[in-house]
Amino acid sequence: MSKTHFQREKTDILILTSDGGHSVAARALETAFSSLKPSLKITTIDFITQMFSPQLNIHNRRVVLSANKYLPTLYRWYCTKIDEILARPQLRNREASFACAALHRYLAVDPPRLIIATHPVPAGAAGEMKRRGLYRGATVT
């Protein structure tokens, strides 16, 4: 069952997502895993909204998704620039450290056996957790 709040019960699979197509993919994965093995405890959270800021998600929805719909050339340029910025190790490491800290606090209670990320920010956080030895379970993007 999907939960939208920080949970404290044992979770087998944690799906980290964000708005848009990322959350559609997350729901499809949750449905598939639940139908394969109904006893699995699956928690899906919107990483950007719950671990960072709801305002950041509102910005993403209003600006980025509108640009994609109405100004696809601008949207492609924006995505390219973001990729270039995050390709710089110091900035990528800063983002990963911030995201990793948020995820580490969440997982401190009872980490799941598997983390699935359908969005690049939580994928980076999960990878950083693994790199630092703070999470020993499996991760999938």
mmCIF file of N, CA and C in Angstrom:
data_model
loop_
_atom_site.group_PDB
_atom_site.id
_atom_site.type_symbol
_atom_site.label_atom_id
_atom_site.label_comp_id
_atom_site.label_asym_id
_atom_site.label_seq_id
_atom_site.Cartn_x
_atom_site.Cartn_y
_atom_site.Cartn_z
ATOM 1 N N MET A 1 0.829 -1.183 0.000
ATOM 2 C CA MET A 1 0.000 0.000 0.000
ATOM 3 C C MET A 1 0.878 1.253 0.000
ATOM 4 N N SER A 2 0.479 2.227 -0.752
ATOM 5 C CA SER A 2 1.218 3.482 -0.856
ATOM 6 C C SER A 2 0.910 4.360 0.353
ATOM 7 N N LYS A 3 1.927 5.038 0.812
ATOM 8 C CA LYS A 3 1.749 5.988 1.902
ATOM 9 C C LYS A 3 2.322 7.315 1.448
ATOM 10 N N THR A 4 1.713 8.399 1.873
ATOM 11 C CA THR A 4 2.203 9.702 1.478
ATOM 12 C C THR A 4 2.902 10.411 2.622
ATOM 13 N N HIS A 5 2.935 9.844 3.809
ATOM 14 C CA HIS A 5 3.593 10.451 4.952
ATOM 15 C C HIS A 5 4.765 9.579 5.362
ATOM 16 N N PHE A 6 5.695 10.178 6.112
ATOM 17 C CA PHE A 6 6.808 9.382 6.610
ATOM 18 C C PHE A 6 6.223 8.238 7.418
ATOM 19 N N GLN A 7 6.662 7.056 7.104
ATOM 20 C CA GLN A 7 6.121 5.879 7.760
ATOM 21 C C GLN A 7 7.111 5.336 8.781
ATOM 22 N N ARG A 8 6.620 4.543 9.695
ATOM 23 C CA ARG A 8 7.479 3.950 10.718
ATOM 24 C C ARG A 8 7.341 2.435 10.760
ATOM 25 N N GLU A 9 6.450 1.881 9.953
ATOM 26 C CA GLU A 9 6.323 0.430 9.935
ATOM 27 C C GLU A 9 7.366 -0.155 8.988
ATOM 28 N N LYS A 10 7.612 -1.435 9.118
ATOM 29 C CA LYS A 10 8.597 -2.115 8.283
ATOM 30 C C LYS A 10 8.184 -2.042 6.822
ATOM 31 N N THR A 11 9.127 -1.626 5.974
ATOM 32 C CA THR A 11 8.893 -1.544 4.541
ATOM 33 C C THR A 11 9.875 -2.462 3.839
ATOM 34 N N ASP A 12 9.366 -3.278 2.930
ATOM 35 C CA ASP A 12 10.242 -4.129 2.122
ATOM 36 C C ASP A 12 10.831 -3.355 0.955
ATOM 37 N N ILE A 13 9.974 -2.574 0.282
ATOM 38 C CA ILE A 13 10.386 -1.812 -0.888
ATOM 39 C C ILE A 13 9.987 -0.355 -0.693
ATOM 40 N N LEU A 14 10.957 0.524 -0.862
ATOM 41 C CA LEU A 14 10.710 1.960 -0.809
ATOM 42 C C LEU A 14 10.875 2.504 -2.225
ATOM 43 N N ILE A 15 9.815 3.116 -2.749
ATOM 44 C CA ILE A 15 9.871 3.713 -4.078
ATOM 45 C C ILE A 15 9.930 5.223 -3.903
ATOM 46 N N LEU A 16 11.002 5.825 -4.425
ATOM 47 C CA LEU A 16 11.212 7.261 -4.337
ATOM 48 C C LEU A 16 10.907 7.877 -5.695
ATOM 49 N N THR A 17 10.052 8.877 -5.715
ATOM 50 C CA THR A 17 9.588 9.431 -6.983
ATOM 51 C C THR A 17 9.453 10.934 -6.892
ATOM 52 N N SER A 18 8.856 11.532 -7.891
ATOM 53 C CA SER A 18 8.489 12.937 -7.929
ATOM 54 C C SER A 18 7.291 13.069 -8.862
ATOM 55 N N ASP A 19 6.828 14.285 -9.057
ATOM 56 C CA ASP A 19 5.645 14.535 -9.885
ATOM 57 C C ASP A 19 5.806 14.083 -11.329
ATOM 58 N N GLY A 20 4.679 14.013 -11.996
ATOM 59 C CA GLY A 20 4.663 13.764 -13.437
ATOM 60 C C GLY A 20 4.854 12.305 -13.786
ATOM 61 N N GLY A 21 5.539 12.080 -14.870
ATOM 62 C CA GLY A 21 5.773 10.727 -15.361
ATOM 63 C C GLY A 21 6.520 9.857 -14.374
ATOM 64 N N HIS A 22 7.328 10.486 -13.532
ATOM 65 C CA HIS A 22 8.063 9.729 -12.516
ATOM 66 C C HIS A 22 7.100 9.029 -11.561
ATOM 67 N N SER A 23 6.042 9.732 -11.165
ATOM 68 C CA SER A 23 5.077 9.128 -10.236
ATOM 69 C C SER A 23 4.205 8.092 -10.940
ATOM 70 N N VAL A 24 3.955 8.274 -12.222
ATOM 71 C CA VAL A 24 3.211 7.266 -12.982
ATOM 72 C C VAL A 24 4.009 5.962 -13.024
ATOM 73 N N ALA A 25 5.305 6.079 -13.270
ATOM 74 C CA ALA A 25 6.182 4.899 -13.271
ATOM 75 C C ALA A 25 6.200 4.251 -11.891
ATOM 76 N N ALA A 26 6.255 5.072 -10.852
ATOM 77 C CA ALA A 26 6.278 4.542 -9.485
ATOM 78 C C ALA A 26 5.004 3.756 -9.170
ATOM 79 N N ARG A 27 3.854 4.303 -9.548
ATOM 80 C CA ARG A 27 2.587 3.600 -9.298
ATOM 81 C C ARG A 27 2.524 2.281 -10.071
ATOM 82 N N ALA A 28 3.041 2.284 -11.301
ATOM 83 C CA ALA A 28 3.049 1.051 -12.091
ATOM 84 C C ALA A 28 3.936 -0.005 -11.430
ATOM 85 N N LEU A 29 5.078 0.409 -10.921
ATOM 86 C CA LEU A 29 5.964 -0.538 -10.228
ATOM 87 C C LEU A 29 5.304 -1.066 -8.955
ATOM 88 N N GLU A 30 4.693 -0.173 -8.205
ATOM 89 C CA GLU A 30 4.015 -0.585 -6.972
ATOM 90 C C GLU A 30 2.913 -1.598 -7.279
ATOM 91 N N THR A 31 2.129 -1.330 -8.289
ATOM 92 C CA THR A 31 1.059 -2.250 -8.690
ATOM 93 C C THR A 31 1.618 -3.600 -9.110
ATOM 94 N N ALA A 32 2.682 -3.582 -9.892
ATOM 95 C CA ALA A 32 3.288 -4.831 -10.367
ATOM 96 C C ALA A 32 3.839 -5.659 -9.211
ATOM 97 N N PHE A 33 4.589 -5.021 -8.316
ATOM 98 C CA PHE A 33 5.143 -5.758 -7.174
ATOM 99 C C PHE A 33 4.037 -6.295 -6.271
ATOM 100 N N SER A 34 3.007 -5.495 -6.050
ATOM 101 C CA SER A 34 1.895 -5.926 -5.190
ATOM 102 C C SER A 34 1.155 -7.116 -5.785
ATOM 103 N N SER A 35 1.002 -7.134 -7.103
ATOM 104 C CA SER A 35 0.295 -8.256 -7.714
ATOM 105 C C SER A 35 1.162 -9.517 -7.742
ATOM 106 N N LEU A 36 2.476 -9.345 -7.821
ATOM 107 C CA LEU A 36 3.371 -10.508 -7.791
ATOM 108 C C LEU A 36 3.456 -11.132 -6.405
ATOM 109 N N LYS A 37 3.522 -10.262 -5.385
ATOM 110 C CA LYS A 37 3.634 -10.746 -4.019
ATOM 111 C C LYS A 37 2.869 -9.788 -3.099
ATOM 112 N N PRO A 38 1.584 -10.074 -2.858
ATOM 113 C CA PRO A 38 0.746 -9.166 -2.071
ATOM 114 C C PRO A 38 1.250 -8.912 -0.649
ATOM 115 N N SER A 39 2.050 -9.802 -0.096
ATOM 116 C CA SER A 39 2.521 -9.618 1.277
ATOM 117 C C SER A 39 3.625 -8.566 1.396
ATOM 118 N N LEU A 40 4.188 -8.103 0.279
ATOM 119 C CA LEU A 40 5.232 -7.076 0.336
ATOM 120 C C LEU A 40 4.676 -5.776 0.898
ATOM 121 N N LYS A 41 5.440 -5.168 1.761
ATOM 122 C CA LYS A 41 5.098 -3.842 2.275
ATOM 123 C C LYS A 41 5.834 -2.834 1.404
ATOM 124 N N ILE A 42 5.074 -2.066 0.635
ATOM 125 C CA ILE A 42 5.641 -1.109 -0.309
ATOM 126 C C ILE A 42 5.232 0.293 0.104
ATOM 127 N N THR A 43 6.215 1.175 0.181
ATOM 128 C CA THR A 43 5.957 2.572 0.500
ATOM 129 C C THR A 43 6.468 3.416 -0.657
ATOM 130 N N THR A 44 5.613 4.288 -1.158
ATOM 131 C CA THR A 44 6.001 5.205 -2.220
ATOM 132 C C THR A 44 5.906 6.626 -1.691
ATOM 133 N N ILE A 45 6.983 7.389 -1.848
ATOM 134 C CA ILE A 45 6.952 8.783 -1.402
ATOM 135 C C ILE A 45 7.454 9.701 -2.511
ATOM 136 N N ASP A 46 6.899 10.893 -2.526
ATOM 137 C CA ASP A 46 7.375 11.949 -3.415
ATOM 138 C C ASP A 46 8.594 12.564 -2.736
ATOM 139 N N PHE A 47 9.767 12.174 -3.204
ATOM 140 C CA PHE A 47 11.020 12.567 -2.563
ATOM 141 C C PHE A 47 11.191 14.080 -2.517
ATOM 142 N N ILE A 48 10.916 14.758 -3.610
ATOM 143 C CA ILE A 48 11.131 16.203 -3.668
ATOM 144 C C ILE A 48 10.208 16.926 -2.681
ATOM 145 N N THR A 49 8.932 16.577 -2.668
ATOM 146 C CA THR A 49 7.977 17.236 -1.780
ATOM 147 C C THR A 49 8.240 16.902 -0.322
ATOM 148 N N GLN A 50 8.444 15.625 -0.004
ATOM 149 C CA GLN A 50 8.535 15.217 1.393
ATOM 150 C C GLN A 50 9.925 15.348 2.003
ATOM 151 N N MET A 51 10.960 15.249 1.206
ATOM 152 C CA MET A 51 12.310 15.304 1.767
ATOM 153 C C MET A 51 12.945 16.688 1.625
ATOM 154 N N PHE A 52 12.448 17.467 0.666
ATOM 155 C CA PHE A 52 12.990 18.802 0.464
ATOM 156 C C PHE A 52 11.948 19.854 0.790
ATOM 157 N N SER A 53 11.114 20.165 -0.203
ATOM 158 C CA SER A 53 10.189 21.267 -0.027
ATOM 159 C C SER A 53 9.019 21.146 -0.997
ATOM 160 N N PRO A 54 7.804 21.286 -0.500
ATOM 161 C CA PRO A 54 6.650 21.300 -1.408
ATOM 162 C C PRO A 54 6.736 22.454 -2.414
ATOM 163 N N GLN A 55 7.339 23.588 -2.006
ATOM 164 C CA GLN A 55 7.472 24.731 -2.907
ATOM 165 C C GLN A 55 8.357 24.398 -4.104
ATOM 166 N N LEU A 56 9.392 23.589 -3.890
ATOM 167 C CA LEU A 56 10.256 23.179 -4.993
ATOM 168 C C LEU A 56 9.466 22.366 -6.010
ATOM 169 N N ASN A 57 8.586 21.518 -5.520
ATOM 170 C CA ASN A 57 7.753 20.720 -6.412
ATOM 171 C C ASN A 57 6.753 21.599 -7.164
ATOM 172 N N ILE A 58 6.214 22.604 -6.504
ATOM 173 C CA ILE A 58 5.294 23.538 -7.160
ATOM 174 C C ILE A 58 6.032 24.277 -8.265
ATOM 175 N N HIS A 59 7.253 24.722 -7.983
ATOM 176 C CA HIS A 59 8.079 25.375 -9.004
ATOM 177 C C HIS A 59 8.270 24.448 -10.193
ATOM 178 N N ASN A 60 8.620 23.217 -9.917
ATOM 179 C CA ASN A 60 8.851 22.247 -10.983
ATOM 180 C C ASN A 60 7.598 22.077 -11.840
ATOM 181 N N ARG A 61 6.477 21.918 -11.179
ATOM 182 C CA ARG A 61 5.232 21.683 -11.895
ATOM 183 C C ARG A 61 4.841 22.883 -12.758
ATOM 184 N N ARG A 62 4.925 24.071 -12.175
ATOM 185 C CA ARG A 62 4.482 25.270 -12.900
ATOM 186 C C ARG A 62 5.448 25.686 -14.004
ATOM 187 N N VAL A 63 6.716 25.766 -13.675
ATOM 188 C CA VAL A 63 7.681 26.316 -14.622
ATOM 189 C C VAL A 63 8.195 25.266 -15.593
ATOM 190 N N VAL A 64 8.760 24.206 -15.070
ATOM 191 C CA VAL A 64 9.411 23.223 -15.928
ATOM 192 C C VAL A 64 8.409 22.492 -16.809
ATOM 193 N N LEU A 65 7.324 22.014 -16.231
ATOM 194 C CA LEU A 65 6.353 21.276 -17.039
ATOM 195 C C LEU A 65 5.623 22.172 -18.036
ATOM 196 N N SER A 66 5.389 23.425 -17.668
ATOM 197 C CA SER A 66 4.783 24.359 -18.612
ATOM 198 C C SER A 66 5.733 24.639 -19.766
ATOM 199 N N ALA A 67 7.013 24.804 -19.448
ATOM 200 C CA ALA A 67 7.999 25.024 -20.510
ATOM 201 C C ALA A 67 8.049 23.822 -21.445
ATOM 202 N N ASN A 68 7.979 22.628 -20.892
ATOM 203 C CA ASN A 68 7.996 21.425 -21.718
ATOM 204 C C ASN A 68 6.798 21.407 -22.661
ATOM 205 N N LYS A 69 5.658 21.833 -22.165
ATOM 206 C CA LYS A 69 4.439 21.789 -22.978
ATOM 207 C C LYS A 69 4.396 22.904 -24.030
ATOM 208 N N TYR A 70 4.723 24.130 -23.602
ATOM 209 C CA TYR A 70 4.532 25.278 -24.477
ATOM 210 C C TYR A 70 5.806 25.753 -25.192
ATOM 211 N N LEU A 71 6.961 25.452 -24.598
ATOM 212 C CA LEU A 71 8.236 25.889 -25.173
ATOM 213 C C LEU A 71 9.231 24.730 -25.152
ATOM 214 N N PRO A 72 8.985 23.699 -25.939
ATOM 215 C CA PRO A 72 9.838 22.509 -25.864
ATOM 216 C C PRO A 72 11.316 22.780 -26.156
ATOM 217 N N THR A 73 11.614 23.753 -27.004
ATOM 218 C CA THR A 73 13.015 24.080 -27.281
ATOM 219 C C THR A 73 13.675 24.655 -26.032
ATOM 220 N N LEU A 74 12.967 25.538 -25.335
ATOM 221 C CA LEU A 74 13.477 26.102 -24.081
ATOM 222 C C LEU A 74 13.642 25.003 -23.029
ATOM 223 N N TYR A 75 12.690 24.100 -22.974
ATOM 224 C CA TYR A 75 12.770 22.995 -22.017
ATOM 225 C C TYR A 75 14.004 22.130 -22.276
ATOM 226 N N ARG A 76 14.257 21.799 -23.537
ATOM 227 C CA ARG A 76 15.452 21.002 -23.870
ATOM 228 C C ARG A 76 16.722 21.748 -23.486
ATOM 229 N N TRP A 77 16.746 23.064 -23.743
ATOM 230 C CA TRP A 77 17.900 23.878 -23.369
ATOM 231 C C TRP A 77 18.088 23.847 -21.844
ATOM 232 N N TYR A 78 16.995 24.012 -21.109
ATOM 233 C CA TYR A 78 17.032 23.990 -19.637
ATOM 234 C C TYR A 78 17.601 22.661 -19.141
ATOM 235 N N CYS A 79 17.108 21.557 -19.678
ATOM 236 C CA CYS A 79 17.585 20.237 -19.261
ATOM 237 C C CYS A 79 19.064 20.063 -19.577
ATOM 238 N N THR A 80 19.485 20.538 -20.725
ATOM 239 C CA THR A 80 20.900 20.455 -21.106
ATOM 240 C C THR A 80 21.755 21.251 -20.132
ATOM 241 N N LYS A 81 21.315 22.457 -19.789
ATOM 242 C CA LYS A 81 22.073 23.298 -18.847
ATOM 243 C C LYS A 81 22.131 22.663 -17.456
ATOM 244 N N ILE A 82 21.017 22.109 -17.008
ATOM 245 C CA ILE A 82 21.021 21.431 -15.704
ATOM 246 C C ILE A 82 22.007 20.270 -15.728
ATOM 247 N N ASP A 83 22.006 19.490 -16.795
ATOM 248 C CA ASP A 83 22.953 18.375 -16.919
ATOM 249 C C ASP A 83 24.384 18.879 -16.896
ATOM 250 N N GLU A 84 24.656 19.995 -17.583
ATOM 251 C CA GLU A 84 26.010 20.566 -17.592
ATOM 252 C C GLU A 84 26.414 21.028 -16.198
ATOM 253 N N ILE A 85 25.492 21.670 -15.492
ATOM 254 C CA ILE A 85 25.785 22.150 -14.142
ATOM 255 C C ILE A 85 26.063 20.968 -13.218
ATOM 256 N N LEU A 86 25.200 19.951 -13.281
ATOM 257 C CA LEU A 86 25.373 18.807 -12.385
ATOM 258 C C LEU A 86 26.538 17.917 -12.791
ATOM 259 N N ALA A 87 27.084 18.139 -13.986
ATOM 260 C CA ALA A 87 28.269 17.392 -14.392
ATOM 261 C C ALA A 87 29.510 17.894 -13.645
ATOM 262 N N ARG A 88 29.424 19.086 -13.088
ATOM 263 C CA ARG A 88 30.538 19.624 -12.287
ATOM 264 C C ARG A 88 30.554 18.886 -10.954
ATOM 265 N N PRO A 89 31.654 18.219 -10.646
ATOM 266 C CA PRO A 89 31.691 17.378 -9.435
ATOM 267 C C PRO A 89 31.310 18.112 -8.157
ATOM 268 N N GLN A 90 31.768 19.354 -7.976
ATOM 269 C CA GLN A 90 31.474 20.051 -6.723
ATOM 270 C C GLN A 90 29.988 20.312 -6.553
ATOM 271 N N LEU A 91 29.287 20.620 -7.644
ATOM 272 C CA LEU A 91 27.847 20.855 -7.542
ATOM 273 C C LEU A 91 27.071 19.556 -7.417
ATOM 274 N N ARG A 92 27.472 18.560 -8.180
ATOM 275 C CA ARG A 92 26.812 17.252 -8.099
ATOM 276 C C ARG A 92 26.982 16.685 -6.689
ATOM 277 N N ASN A 93 28.175 16.819 -6.131
ATOM 278 C CA ASN A 93 28.418 16.304 -4.782
ATOM 279 C C ASN A 93 27.612 17.059 -3.734
ATOM 280 N N ARG A 94 27.448 18.369 -3.927
ATOM 281 C CA ARG A 94 26.653 19.158 -2.975
ATOM 282 C C ARG A 94 25.199 18.707 -3.008
ATOM 283 N N GLU A 95 24.641 18.547 -4.222
ATOM 284 C CA GLU A 95 23.246 18.092 -4.345
ATOM 285 C C GLU A 95 23.097 16.693 -3.750
ATOM 286 N N ALA A 96 24.029 15.797 -4.089
ATOM 287 C CA ALA A 96 23.952 14.423 -3.582
ATOM 288 C C ALA A 96 24.067 14.402 -2.064
ATOM 289 N N SER A 97 24.936 15.235 -1.492
ATOM 290 C CA SER A 97 25.092 15.264 -0.039
ATOM 291 C C SER A 97 23.824 15.740 0.642
ATOM 292 N N PHE A 98 23.201 16.772 0.093
ATOM 293 C CA PHE A 98 21.960 17.296 0.660
ATOM 294 C C PHE A 98 20.852 16.257 0.575
ATOM 295 N N ALA A 99 20.705 15.648 -0.589
ATOM 296 C CA ALA A 99 19.676 14.621 -0.777
ATOM 297 C C ALA A 99 19.973 13.396 0.078
ATOM 298 N N CYS A 100 21.252 13.035 0.173
ATOM 299 C CA CYS A 100 21.665 11.879 0.976
ATOM 300 C C CYS A 100 21.320 12.103 2.451
ATOM 301 N N ALA A 101 21.552 13.307 2.953
ATOM 302 C CA ALA A 101 21.236 13.603 4.357
ATOM 303 C C ALA A 101 19.751 13.439 4.629
ATOM 304 N N ALA A 102 18.913 13.912 3.707
ATOM 305 C CA ALA A 102 17.465 13.778 3.875
ATOM 306 C C ALA A 102 17.055 12.310 3.859
ATOM 307 N N LEU A 103 17.602 11.552 2.931
ATOM 308 C CA LEU A 103 17.260 10.130 2.841
ATOM 309 C C LEU A 103 17.791 9.361 4.045
ATOM 310 N N HIS A 104 18.979 9.721 4.516
ATOM 311 C CA HIS A 104 19.562 9.044 5.676
ATOM 312 C C HIS A 104 18.675 9.214 6.907
ATOM 313 N N ARG A 105 18.150 10.418 7.117
ATOM 314 C CA ARG A 105 17.242 10.650 8.253
ATOM 315 C C ARG A 105 16.003 9.768 8.129
ATOM 316 N N TYR A 106 15.476 9.652 6.926
ATOM 317 C CA TYR A 106 14.271 8.855 6.699
ATOM 318 C C TYR A 106 14.544 7.372 6.949
ATOM 319 N N LEU A 107 15.686 6.899 6.496
ATOM 320 C CA LEU A 107 15.995 5.465 6.600
ATOM 321 C C LEU A 107 16.525 5.054 7.969
ATOM 322 N N ALA A 108 16.823 6.019 8.819
ATOM 323 C CA ALA A 108 17.430 5.710 10.114
ATOM 324 C C ALA A 108 16.560 4.797 10.971
ATOM 325 N N VAL A 109 15.253 4.880 10.835
ATOM 326 C CA VAL A 109 14.346 4.092 11.667
ATOM 327 C C VAL A 109 14.381 2.618 11.293
ATOM 328 N N ASP A 110 14.135 2.304 10.063
ATOM 329 C CA ASP A 110 14.070 0.909 9.633
ATOM 330 C C ASP A 110 14.232 0.841 8.110
ATOM 331 N N PRO A 111 15.449 0.663 7.622
ATOM 332 C CA PRO A 111 15.660 0.701 6.166
ATOM 333 C C PRO A 111 14.988 -0.461 5.446
ATOM 334 N N PRO A 112 14.519 -0.213 4.226
ATOM 335 C CA PRO A 112 13.892 -1.271 3.434
ATOM 336 C C PRO A 112 14.953 -2.201 2.837
ATOM 337 N N ARG A 113 14.503 -3.323 2.306
ATOM 338 C CA ARG A 113 15.428 -4.243 1.623
ATOM 339 C C ARG A 113 15.796 -3.726 0.246
ATOM 340 N N LEU A 114 14.903 -2.926 -0.362
ATOM 341 C CA LEU A 114 15.112 -2.435 -1.715
ATOM 342 C C LEU A 114 14.627 -1.002 -1.833
ATOM 343 N N ILE A 115 15.447 -0.155 -2.475
ATOM 344 C CA ILE A 115 15.030 1.197 -2.816
ATOM 345 C C ILE A 115 14.974 1.274 -4.331
ATOM 346 N N ILE A 116 13.829 1.735 -4.832
ATOM 347 C CA ILE A 116 13.658 1.981 -6.261
ATOM 348 C C ILE A 116 13.470 3.478 -6.429
ATOM 349 N N ALA A 117 14.250 4.084 -7.318
ATOM 350 C CA ALA A 117 14.115 5.513 -7.597
ATOM 351 C C ALA A 117 13.653 5.703 -9.035
ATOM 352 N N THR A 118 12.566 6.468 -9.200
ATOM 353 C CA THR A 118 12.072 6.755 -10.546
ATOM 354 C C THR A 118 12.394 8.195 -10.953
ATOM 355 N N HIS A 119 13.226 8.863 -10.165
ATOM 356 C CA HIS A 119 13.605 10.248 -10.425
ATOM 357 C C HIS A 119 15.102 10.389 -10.150
ATOM 358 N N PRO A 120 15.821 11.239 -10.893
ATOM 359 C CA PRO A 120 17.274 11.325 -10.729
ATOM 360 C C PRO A 120 17.752 11.815 -9.363
ATOM 361 N N VAL A 121 17.019 12.709 -8.712
ATOM 362 C CA VAL A 121 17.495 13.225 -7.418
ATOM 363 C C VAL A 121 17.516 12.128 -6.351
ATOM 364 N N PRO A 122 16.420 11.389 -6.124
ATOM 365 C CA PRO A 122 16.514 10.305 -5.139
ATOM 366 C C PRO A 122 17.428 9.171 -5.601
ATOM 367 N N ALA A 123 17.560 8.986 -6.909
ATOM 368 C CA ALA A 123 18.508 7.965 -7.396
ATOM 369 C C ALA A 123 19.928 8.339 -6.976
ATOM 370 N N GLY A 124 20.261 9.611 -7.118
ATOM 371 C CA GLY A 124 21.580 10.082 -6.680
ATOM 372 C C GLY A 124 21.768 9.945 -5.185
ATOM 373 N N ALA A 125 20.710 10.226 -4.425
ATOM 374 C CA ALA A 125 20.790 10.104 -2.963
ATOM 375 C C ALA A 125 20.996 8.655 -2.550
ATOM 376 N N ALA A 126 20.255 7.752 -3.166
ATOM 377 C CA ALA A 126 20.401 6.322 -2.835
ATOM 378 C C ALA A 126 21.801 5.834 -3.210
ATOM 379 N N GLY A 127 22.291 6.262 -4.364
ATOM 380 C CA GLY A 127 23.645 5.884 -4.771
ATOM 381 C C GLY A 127 24.699 6.414 -3.816
ATOM 382 N N GLU A 128 24.511 7.639 -3.369
ATOM 383 C CA GLU A 128 25.454 8.235 -2.416
ATOM 384 C C GLU A 128 25.401 7.509 -1.068
ATOM 385 N N MET A 129 24.207 7.106 -0.658
ATOM 386 C CA MET A 129 24.077 6.330 0.582
ATOM 387 C C MET A 129 24.876 5.032 0.474
ATOM 388 N N LYS A 130 24.752 4.363 -0.672
ATOM 389 C CA LYS A 130 25.500 3.114 -0.894
ATOM 390 C C LYS A 130 27.009 3.394 -0.893
ATOM 391 N N ARG A 131 27.429 4.443 -1.594
ATOM 392 C CA ARG A 131 28.853 4.773 -1.698
ATOM 393 C C ARG A 131 29.455 5.041 -0.321
ATOM 394 N N ARG A 132 28.701 5.710 0.533
ATOM 395 C CA ARG A 132 29.186 6.048 1.876
ATOM 396 C C ARG A 132 29.027 4.898 2.869
ATOM 397 N N GLY A 133 28.417 3.805 2.446
ATOM 398 C CA GLY A 133 28.209 2.679 3.348
ATOM 399 C C GLY A 133 27.084 2.896 4.344
ATOM 400 N N LEU A 134 26.166 3.816 4.055
ATOM 401 C CA LEU A 134 25.070 4.126 4.966
ATOM 402 C C LEU A 134 23.818 3.310 4.693
ATOM 403 N N TYR A 135 23.801 2.626 3.555
ATOM 404 C CA TYR A 135 22.678 1.761 3.211
ATOM 405 C C TYR A 135 23.231 0.512 2.564
ATOM 406 N N ARG A 136 22.824 -0.648 3.063
ATOM 407 C CA ARG A 136 23.387 -1.903 2.568
ATOM 408 C C ARG A 136 22.413 -2.707 1.702
ATOM 409 N N GLY A 137 21.183 -2.225 1.592
ATOM 410 C CA GLY A 137 20.203 -2.927 0.762
ATOM 411 C C GLY A 137 20.461 -2.692 -0.723
ATOM 412 N N ALA A 138 19.561 -3.170 -1.532
ATOM 413 C CA ALA A 138 19.683 -3.015 -2.980
ATOM 414 C C ALA A 138 19.055 -1.692 -3.419
ATOM 415 N N THR A 139 19.597 -1.127 -4.485
ATOM 416 C CA THR A 139 19.016 0.074 -5.086
ATOM 417 C C THR A 139 18.844 -0.156 -6.584
ATOM 418 N N VAL A 140 17.758 0.383 -7.112
ATOM 419 C CA VAL A 140 17.459 0.260 -8.535
ATOM 420 C C VAL A 140 16.941 1.614 -9.016
ATOM 421 N N THR A 141 17.365 2.008 -10.204
ATOM 422 C CA THR A 141 16.856 3.241 -10.802
ATOM 423 C C THR A 141 16.111 2.878 -12.064
#
